[in-house]
Short mmCIF file of C-alpha atoms and ligand atoms in Angstrom, two decimals:
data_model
loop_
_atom_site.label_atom_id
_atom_site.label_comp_id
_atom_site.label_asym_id
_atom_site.label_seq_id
_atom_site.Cartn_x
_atom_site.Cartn_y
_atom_site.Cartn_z
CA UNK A 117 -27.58 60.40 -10.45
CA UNK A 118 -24.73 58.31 -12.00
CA UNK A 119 -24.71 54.57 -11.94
CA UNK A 120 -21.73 54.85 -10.01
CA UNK A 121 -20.68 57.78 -7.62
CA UNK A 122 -17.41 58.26 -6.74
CA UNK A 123 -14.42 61.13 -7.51
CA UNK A 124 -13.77 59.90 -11.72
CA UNK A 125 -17.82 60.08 -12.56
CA UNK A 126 -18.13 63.63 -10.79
CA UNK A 127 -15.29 64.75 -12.41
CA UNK A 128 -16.48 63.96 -15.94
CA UNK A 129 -20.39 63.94 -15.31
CA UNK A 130 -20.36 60.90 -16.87
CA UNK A 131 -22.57 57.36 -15.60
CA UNK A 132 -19.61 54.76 -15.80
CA UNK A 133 -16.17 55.09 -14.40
CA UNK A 134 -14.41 53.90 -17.91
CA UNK A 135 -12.42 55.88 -19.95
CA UNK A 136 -12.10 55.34 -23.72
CA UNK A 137 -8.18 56.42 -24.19
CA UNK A 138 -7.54 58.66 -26.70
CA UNK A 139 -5.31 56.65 -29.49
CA UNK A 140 -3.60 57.86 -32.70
CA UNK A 141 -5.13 56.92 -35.54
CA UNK A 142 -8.07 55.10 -33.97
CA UNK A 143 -9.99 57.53 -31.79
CA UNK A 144 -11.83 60.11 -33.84
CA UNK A 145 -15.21 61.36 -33.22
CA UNK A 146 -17.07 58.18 -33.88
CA UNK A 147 -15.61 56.39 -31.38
CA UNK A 148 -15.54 58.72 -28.76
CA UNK A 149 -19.11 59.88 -29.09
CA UNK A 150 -20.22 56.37 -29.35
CA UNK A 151 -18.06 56.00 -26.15
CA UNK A 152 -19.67 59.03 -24.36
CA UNK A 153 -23.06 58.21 -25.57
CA UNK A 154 -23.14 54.86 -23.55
CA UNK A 155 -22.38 56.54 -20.71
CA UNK A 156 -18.43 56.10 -20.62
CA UNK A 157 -15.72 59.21 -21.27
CA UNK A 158 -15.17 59.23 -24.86
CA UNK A 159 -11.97 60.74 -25.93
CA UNK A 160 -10.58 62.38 -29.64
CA UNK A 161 -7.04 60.97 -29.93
CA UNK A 162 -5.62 64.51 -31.32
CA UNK A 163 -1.88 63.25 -32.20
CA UNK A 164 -2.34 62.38 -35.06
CA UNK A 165 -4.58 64.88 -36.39
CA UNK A 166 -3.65 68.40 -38.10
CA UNK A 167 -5.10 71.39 -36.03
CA UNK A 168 -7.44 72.01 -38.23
CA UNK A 169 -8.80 68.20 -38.64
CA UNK A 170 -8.82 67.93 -34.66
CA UNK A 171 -11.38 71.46 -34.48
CA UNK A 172 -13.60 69.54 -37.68
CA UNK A 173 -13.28 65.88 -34.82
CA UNK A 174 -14.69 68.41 -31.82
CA UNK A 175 -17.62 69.64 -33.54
CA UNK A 176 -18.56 66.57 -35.37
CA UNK A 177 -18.32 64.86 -31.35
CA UNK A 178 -20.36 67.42 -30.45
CA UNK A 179 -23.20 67.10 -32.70
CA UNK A 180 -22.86 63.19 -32.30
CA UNK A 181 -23.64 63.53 -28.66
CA UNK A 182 -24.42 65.98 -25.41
CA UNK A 183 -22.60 64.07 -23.48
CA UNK A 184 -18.86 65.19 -22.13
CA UNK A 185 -16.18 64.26 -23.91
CA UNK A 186 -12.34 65.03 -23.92
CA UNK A 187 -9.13 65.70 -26.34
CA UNK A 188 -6.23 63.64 -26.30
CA UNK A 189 -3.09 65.67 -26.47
CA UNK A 190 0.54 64.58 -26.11
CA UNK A 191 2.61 66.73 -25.61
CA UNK A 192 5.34 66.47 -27.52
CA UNK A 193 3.15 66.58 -30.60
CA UNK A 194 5.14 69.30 -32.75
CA UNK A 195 2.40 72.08 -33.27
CA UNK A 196 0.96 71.69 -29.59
CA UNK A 197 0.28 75.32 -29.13
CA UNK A 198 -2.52 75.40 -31.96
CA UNK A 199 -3.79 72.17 -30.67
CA UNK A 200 -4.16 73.87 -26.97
CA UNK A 201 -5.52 76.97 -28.61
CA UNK A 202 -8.21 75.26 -30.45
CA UNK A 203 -9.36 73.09 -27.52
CA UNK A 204 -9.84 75.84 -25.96
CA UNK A 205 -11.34 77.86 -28.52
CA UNK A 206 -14.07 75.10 -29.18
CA UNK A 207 -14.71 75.04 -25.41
CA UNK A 208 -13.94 71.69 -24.58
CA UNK A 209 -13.83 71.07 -20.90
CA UNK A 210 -11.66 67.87 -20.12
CA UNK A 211 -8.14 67.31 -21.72
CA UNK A 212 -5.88 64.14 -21.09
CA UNK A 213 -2.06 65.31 -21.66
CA UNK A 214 0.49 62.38 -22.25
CA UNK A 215 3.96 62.32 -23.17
CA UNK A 216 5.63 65.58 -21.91
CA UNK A 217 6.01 67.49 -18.86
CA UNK A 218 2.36 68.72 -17.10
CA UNK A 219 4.51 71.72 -16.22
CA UNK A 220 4.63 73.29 -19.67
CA UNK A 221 0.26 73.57 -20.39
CA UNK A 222 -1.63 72.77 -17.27
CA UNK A 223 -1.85 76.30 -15.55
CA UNK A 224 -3.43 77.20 -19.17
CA UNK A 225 -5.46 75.01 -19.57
CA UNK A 226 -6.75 75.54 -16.12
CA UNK A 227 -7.26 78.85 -16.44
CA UNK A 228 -9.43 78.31 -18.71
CA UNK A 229 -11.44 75.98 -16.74
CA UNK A 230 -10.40 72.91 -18.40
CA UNK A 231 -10.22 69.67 -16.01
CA UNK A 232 -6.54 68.39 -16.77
CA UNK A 233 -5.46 64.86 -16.47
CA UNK A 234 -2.50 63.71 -17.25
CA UNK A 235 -0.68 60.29 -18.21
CA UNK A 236 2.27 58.53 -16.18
CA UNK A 237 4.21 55.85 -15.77
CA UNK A 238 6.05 56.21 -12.52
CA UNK A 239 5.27 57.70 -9.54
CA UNK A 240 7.90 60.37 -10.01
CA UNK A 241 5.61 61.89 -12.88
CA UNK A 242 2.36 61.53 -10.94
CA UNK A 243 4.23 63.81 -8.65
CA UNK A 244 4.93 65.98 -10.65
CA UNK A 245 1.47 66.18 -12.46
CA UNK A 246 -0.30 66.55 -9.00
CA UNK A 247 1.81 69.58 -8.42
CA UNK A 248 1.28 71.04 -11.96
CA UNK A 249 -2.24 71.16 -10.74
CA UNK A 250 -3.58 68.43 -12.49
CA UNK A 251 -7.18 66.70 -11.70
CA UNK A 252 -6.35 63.35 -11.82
CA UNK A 253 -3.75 60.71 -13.28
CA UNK A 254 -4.09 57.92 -15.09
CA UNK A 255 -1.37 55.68 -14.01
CA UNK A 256 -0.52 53.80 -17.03
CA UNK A 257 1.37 50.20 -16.83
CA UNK A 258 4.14 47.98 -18.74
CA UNK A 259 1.64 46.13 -20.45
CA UNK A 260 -0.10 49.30 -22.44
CA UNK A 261 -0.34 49.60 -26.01
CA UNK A 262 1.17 52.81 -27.67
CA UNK A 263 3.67 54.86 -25.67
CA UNK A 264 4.98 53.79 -22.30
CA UNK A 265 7.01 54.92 -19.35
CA UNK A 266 11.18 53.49 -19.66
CA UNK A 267 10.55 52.11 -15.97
CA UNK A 268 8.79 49.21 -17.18
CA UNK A 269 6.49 49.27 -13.85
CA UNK A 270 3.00 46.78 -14.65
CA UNK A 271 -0.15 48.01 -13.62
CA UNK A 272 0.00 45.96 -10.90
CA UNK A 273 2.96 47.52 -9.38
CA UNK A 274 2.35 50.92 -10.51
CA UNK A 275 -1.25 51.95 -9.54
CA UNK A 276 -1.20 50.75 -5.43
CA UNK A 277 2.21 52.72 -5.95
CA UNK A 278 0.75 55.99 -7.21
CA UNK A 279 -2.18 55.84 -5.47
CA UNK A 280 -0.10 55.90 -2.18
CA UNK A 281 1.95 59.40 -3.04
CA UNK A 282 -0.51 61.11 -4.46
CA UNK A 283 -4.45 62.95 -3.27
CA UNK A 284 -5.66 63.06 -6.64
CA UNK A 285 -8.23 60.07 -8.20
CA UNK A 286 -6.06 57.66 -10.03
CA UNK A 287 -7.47 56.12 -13.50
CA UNK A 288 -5.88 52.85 -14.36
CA UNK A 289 -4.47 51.75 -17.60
CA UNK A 290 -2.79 48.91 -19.56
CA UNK A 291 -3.90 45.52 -19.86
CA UNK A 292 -7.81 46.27 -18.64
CA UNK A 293 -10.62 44.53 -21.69
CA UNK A 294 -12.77 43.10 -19.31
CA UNK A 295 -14.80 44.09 -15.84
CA UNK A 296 -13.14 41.57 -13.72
CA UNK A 297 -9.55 43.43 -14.95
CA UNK A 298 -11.44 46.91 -13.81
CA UNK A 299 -12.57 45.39 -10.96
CA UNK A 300 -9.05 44.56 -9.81
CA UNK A 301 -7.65 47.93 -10.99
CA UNK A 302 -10.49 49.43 -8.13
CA UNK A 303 -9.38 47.03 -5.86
CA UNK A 304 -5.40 48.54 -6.37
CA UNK A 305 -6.65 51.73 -5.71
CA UNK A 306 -7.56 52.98 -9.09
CA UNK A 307 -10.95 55.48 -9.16
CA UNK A 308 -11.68 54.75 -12.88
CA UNK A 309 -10.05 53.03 -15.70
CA UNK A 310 -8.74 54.08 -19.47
CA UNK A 311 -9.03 51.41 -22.23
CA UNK A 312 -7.43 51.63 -25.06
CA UNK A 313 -6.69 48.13 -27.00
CA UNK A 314 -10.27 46.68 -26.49
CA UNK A 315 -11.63 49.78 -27.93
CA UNK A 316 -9.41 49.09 -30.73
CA UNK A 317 -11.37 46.39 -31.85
CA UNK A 318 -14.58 48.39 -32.22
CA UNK A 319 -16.50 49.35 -34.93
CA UNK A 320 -15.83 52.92 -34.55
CA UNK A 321 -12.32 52.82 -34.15
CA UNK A 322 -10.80 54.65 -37.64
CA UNK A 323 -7.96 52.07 -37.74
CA UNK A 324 -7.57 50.24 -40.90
CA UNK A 325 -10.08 46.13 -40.76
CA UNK A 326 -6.19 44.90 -41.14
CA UNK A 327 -5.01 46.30 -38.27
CA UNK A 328 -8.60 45.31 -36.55
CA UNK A 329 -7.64 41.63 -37.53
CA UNK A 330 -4.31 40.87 -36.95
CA UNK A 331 -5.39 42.50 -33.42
CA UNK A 332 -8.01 39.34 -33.21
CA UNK A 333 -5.27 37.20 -33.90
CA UNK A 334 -2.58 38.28 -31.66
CA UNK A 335 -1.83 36.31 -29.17
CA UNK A 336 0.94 35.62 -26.05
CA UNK A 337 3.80 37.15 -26.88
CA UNK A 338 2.82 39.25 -29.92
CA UNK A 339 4.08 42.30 -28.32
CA UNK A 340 6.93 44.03 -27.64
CA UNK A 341 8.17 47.67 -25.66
CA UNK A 342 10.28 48.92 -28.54
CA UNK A 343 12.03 52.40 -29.44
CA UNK A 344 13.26 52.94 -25.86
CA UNK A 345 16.11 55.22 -26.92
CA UNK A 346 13.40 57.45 -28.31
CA UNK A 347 10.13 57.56 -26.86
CA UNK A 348 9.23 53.57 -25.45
CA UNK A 349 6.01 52.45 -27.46
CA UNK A 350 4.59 48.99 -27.32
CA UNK A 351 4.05 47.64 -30.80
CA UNK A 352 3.08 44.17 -32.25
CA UNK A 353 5.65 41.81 -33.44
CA UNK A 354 5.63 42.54 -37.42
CA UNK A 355 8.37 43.30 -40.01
CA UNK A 356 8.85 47.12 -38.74
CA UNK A 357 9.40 45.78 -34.96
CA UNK A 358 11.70 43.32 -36.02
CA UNK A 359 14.11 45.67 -37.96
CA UNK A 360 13.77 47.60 -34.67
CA UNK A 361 14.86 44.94 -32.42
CA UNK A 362 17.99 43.88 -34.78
CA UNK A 363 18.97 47.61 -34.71
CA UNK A 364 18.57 48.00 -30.76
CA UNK A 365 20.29 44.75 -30.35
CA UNK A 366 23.35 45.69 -31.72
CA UNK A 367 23.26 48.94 -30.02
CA UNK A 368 21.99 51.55 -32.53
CA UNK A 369 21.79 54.74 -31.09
CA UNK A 370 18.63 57.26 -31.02
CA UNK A 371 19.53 59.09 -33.98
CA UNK A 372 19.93 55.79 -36.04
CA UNK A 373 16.72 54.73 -34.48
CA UNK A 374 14.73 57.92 -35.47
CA UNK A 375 16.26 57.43 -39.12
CA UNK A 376 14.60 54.04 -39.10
CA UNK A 377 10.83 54.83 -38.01
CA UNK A 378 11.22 58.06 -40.50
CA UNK A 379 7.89 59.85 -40.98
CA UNK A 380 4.40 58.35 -41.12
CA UNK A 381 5.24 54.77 -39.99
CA UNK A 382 2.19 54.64 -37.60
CA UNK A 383 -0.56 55.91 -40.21
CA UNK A 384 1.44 53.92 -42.55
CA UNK A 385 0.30 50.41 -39.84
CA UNK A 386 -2.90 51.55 -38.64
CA UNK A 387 -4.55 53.81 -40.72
CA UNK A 388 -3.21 52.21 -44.05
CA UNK A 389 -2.88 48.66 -42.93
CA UNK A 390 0.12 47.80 -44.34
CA UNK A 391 0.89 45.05 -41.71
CA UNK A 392 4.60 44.21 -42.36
CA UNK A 393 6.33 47.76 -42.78
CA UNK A 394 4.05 49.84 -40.40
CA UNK A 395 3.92 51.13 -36.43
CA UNK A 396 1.23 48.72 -35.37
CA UNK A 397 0.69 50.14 -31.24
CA UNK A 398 -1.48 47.48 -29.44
CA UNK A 399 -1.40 46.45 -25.72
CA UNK A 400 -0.34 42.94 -24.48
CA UNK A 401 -4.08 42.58 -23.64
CA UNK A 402 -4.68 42.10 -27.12
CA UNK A 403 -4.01 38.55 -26.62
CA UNK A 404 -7.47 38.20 -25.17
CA UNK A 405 -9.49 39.72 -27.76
CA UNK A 406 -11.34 38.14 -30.19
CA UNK A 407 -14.14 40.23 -31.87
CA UNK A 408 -14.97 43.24 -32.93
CA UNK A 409 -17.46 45.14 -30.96
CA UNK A 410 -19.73 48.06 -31.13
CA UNK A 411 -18.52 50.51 -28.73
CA UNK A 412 -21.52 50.82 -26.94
CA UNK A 413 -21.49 47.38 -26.47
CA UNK A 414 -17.84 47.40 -25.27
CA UNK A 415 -18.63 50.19 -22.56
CA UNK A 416 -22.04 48.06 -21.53
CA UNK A 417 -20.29 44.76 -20.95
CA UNK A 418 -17.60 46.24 -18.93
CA UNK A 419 -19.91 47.87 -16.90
CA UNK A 420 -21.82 44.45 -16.61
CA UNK A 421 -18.84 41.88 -15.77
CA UNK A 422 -17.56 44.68 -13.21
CA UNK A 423 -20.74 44.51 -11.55
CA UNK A 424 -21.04 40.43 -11.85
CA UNK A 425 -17.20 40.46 -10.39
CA UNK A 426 -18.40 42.51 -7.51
CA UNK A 427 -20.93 40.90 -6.49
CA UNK A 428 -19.59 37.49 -6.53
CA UNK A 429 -17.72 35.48 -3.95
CA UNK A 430 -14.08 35.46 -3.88
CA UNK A 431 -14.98 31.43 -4.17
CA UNK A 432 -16.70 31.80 -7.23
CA UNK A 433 -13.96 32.44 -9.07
C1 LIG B 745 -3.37 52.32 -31.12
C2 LIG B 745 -3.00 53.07 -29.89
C3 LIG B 745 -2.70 54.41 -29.96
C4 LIG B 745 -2.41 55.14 -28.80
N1 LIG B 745 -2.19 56.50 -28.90
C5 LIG B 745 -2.06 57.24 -27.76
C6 LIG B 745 -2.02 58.67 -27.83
O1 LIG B 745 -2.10 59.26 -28.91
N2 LIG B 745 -1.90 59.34 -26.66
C7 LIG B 745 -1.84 58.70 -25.45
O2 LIG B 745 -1.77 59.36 -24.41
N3 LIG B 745 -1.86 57.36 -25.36
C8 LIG B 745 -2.01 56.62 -26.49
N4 LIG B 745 -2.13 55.25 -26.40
C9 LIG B 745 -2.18 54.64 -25.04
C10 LIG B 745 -3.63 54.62 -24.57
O3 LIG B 745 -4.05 55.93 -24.33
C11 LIG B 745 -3.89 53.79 -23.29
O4 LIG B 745 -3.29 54.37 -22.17
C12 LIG B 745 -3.46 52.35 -23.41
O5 LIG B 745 -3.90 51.83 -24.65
C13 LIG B 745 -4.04 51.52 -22.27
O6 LIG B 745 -3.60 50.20 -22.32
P1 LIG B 745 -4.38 49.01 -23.08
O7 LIG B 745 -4.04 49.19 -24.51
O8 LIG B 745 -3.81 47.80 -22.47
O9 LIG B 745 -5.85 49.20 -22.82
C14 LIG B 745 -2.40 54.50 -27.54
C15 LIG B 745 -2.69 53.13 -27.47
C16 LIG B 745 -3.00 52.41 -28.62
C17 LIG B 745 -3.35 50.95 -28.50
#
């Protein structure tokens, strides 16, 4: 029997309604089997792996822990058809989708008996993804890190909104580091919630210690939605961002904009850590975090505050 019982933990078999996002760069198979192994969903962040690397991440999770885990995969990821064959292939059973339409790979992945779950950022797509056949949604908000829906639609706004057109659980995302955060994301409606910046600052994460750090010392502010011509993505303020925002303020146009990311400006950020020319994705929630955590330890204290938040008087507050 779970710790907690309701639609997100039966779906995943897992104790703890939290879901460890999956995150280029960062989320390999150490994090997300440290993840799953406290009881959370751990997840492989697959876009920015090569097919092959992302089969050597499933099997290394796998012999890290028995517990379930899950694949990242956005779709828009150029060689997405090896990445869904080898999923399958290697028999993993839950796959977050992100960044495409659920139209194109649901109905194969659910034929072969994959739970699907995709990512949105307006009701519009939840729609759509509940049609597709999809499991659940995680209804992701403004203040995210990483890529974001154009509408610009908080967490706030977005999950009571989602929750209201659609049957399926919905998992909450953006701006939720602590248990009192989850705890208002349940109270919106959300079933479960995906983290992705606090996990960030974990030991596990693969990201580059100067990434970790200048995380620490982000504060109010330090973030901004950028690239909205191509695909939005919230990134913090640094040299890269800035050239971005003189370009988009003076009205460059996508193809100018893709010219100026080029190729490998996110490894480049947070796998390299070169902090002034790189794609450094982080969430505006990064503001409040100031250490770096075992994941484990992440998973235990959000389960903890949640509980503490619950429990406590409105007037306690
Ligand atoms: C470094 C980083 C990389 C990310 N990469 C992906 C990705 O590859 N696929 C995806 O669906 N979302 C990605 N995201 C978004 C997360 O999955 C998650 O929804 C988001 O981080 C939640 O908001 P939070 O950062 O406020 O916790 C990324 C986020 C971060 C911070």
């Amino acid at each position: 029997m779970p710790a907690f019982v309701n639609r997100v933990t039966g779906l995943f078999g897992i104790e703890y309604p939290i879901v460890q996002a999956g995150m280029v760069w960062a989320s390999g198979w150490e994090l997300a089997s440290a993840v799953s192994n406290a009881g959370g969903l751990g997840i492989i962040g697959s876009g920015s792996m090569y097919p092959e690397v992302l089969r050597q991440h499933i099997r290394k999770c796998r012999n890290a822990t028995s517990k379930p885990f899950g694949v990242n995969i956005p779709l828009l990821y150029p060689e997405i058809e090896k990445h869904i064959n080898i999923v399958i292939e290697e028999g993993v059973k839950i796959i977050f989708t992100s960044a495409g339409n659920p139209n194109n790979w649901t109905g194969v992945l659910k034929k072969a008996g994959v739970v699907v779950v995709h990512v949105i950022g307006s009701t519009k797509f939840a729609v759509k993804a509940e049609s597709a056949g999809c499991d659940a949604v995680v209804a992701e908000g403004f203040e995210a890190g990483g890529h974001n829906g154009r509408e610009e639609t908080t967490t706030m706004v977005l999950v009571p909104m989602v929750k209201d057109k659609v049957k399926i659980p919905v998992i909450a995302a953006g701006g939720i580091a602590t248990g009192r955060q989850m705890l208002a994301a349940m109270v919106l409606g959300a079933e479960g919630v995906q983290v992705g910046s606090r996990f960030v600052a974990s030991e596990e994460a693969s990201v580059h210690i100067n990434f970790k750090n200048v995380v620490l010392n982000a504060t109010e502010g330090d973030t901004v939605l950028s690239l909205k011509k191509i695909v939005p993505v919230r990134l913090l303020k640094n040299g890269f961002a800035a050239l971005v925002a003189e370009a988009e303020a003076r009205g460059a146009d996508a193809g100018e904009l893709l010219e100026l990311l080029g190729k490998g400006r996110a490894k480049r950020g947070m796998f390299e850590g070169d902090l002034q020319h790189g794609e450094l994705e982080i969430g505006q929630v990064s503001a409040m975090l100031n250490d770096i955590l075992p994941a484990g330890q992440i998973v235990r204290n959000l389960w903890d505050e949640f509980k503490t938040a619950l429990e406590q008087p409105l007037s306690n507050y």
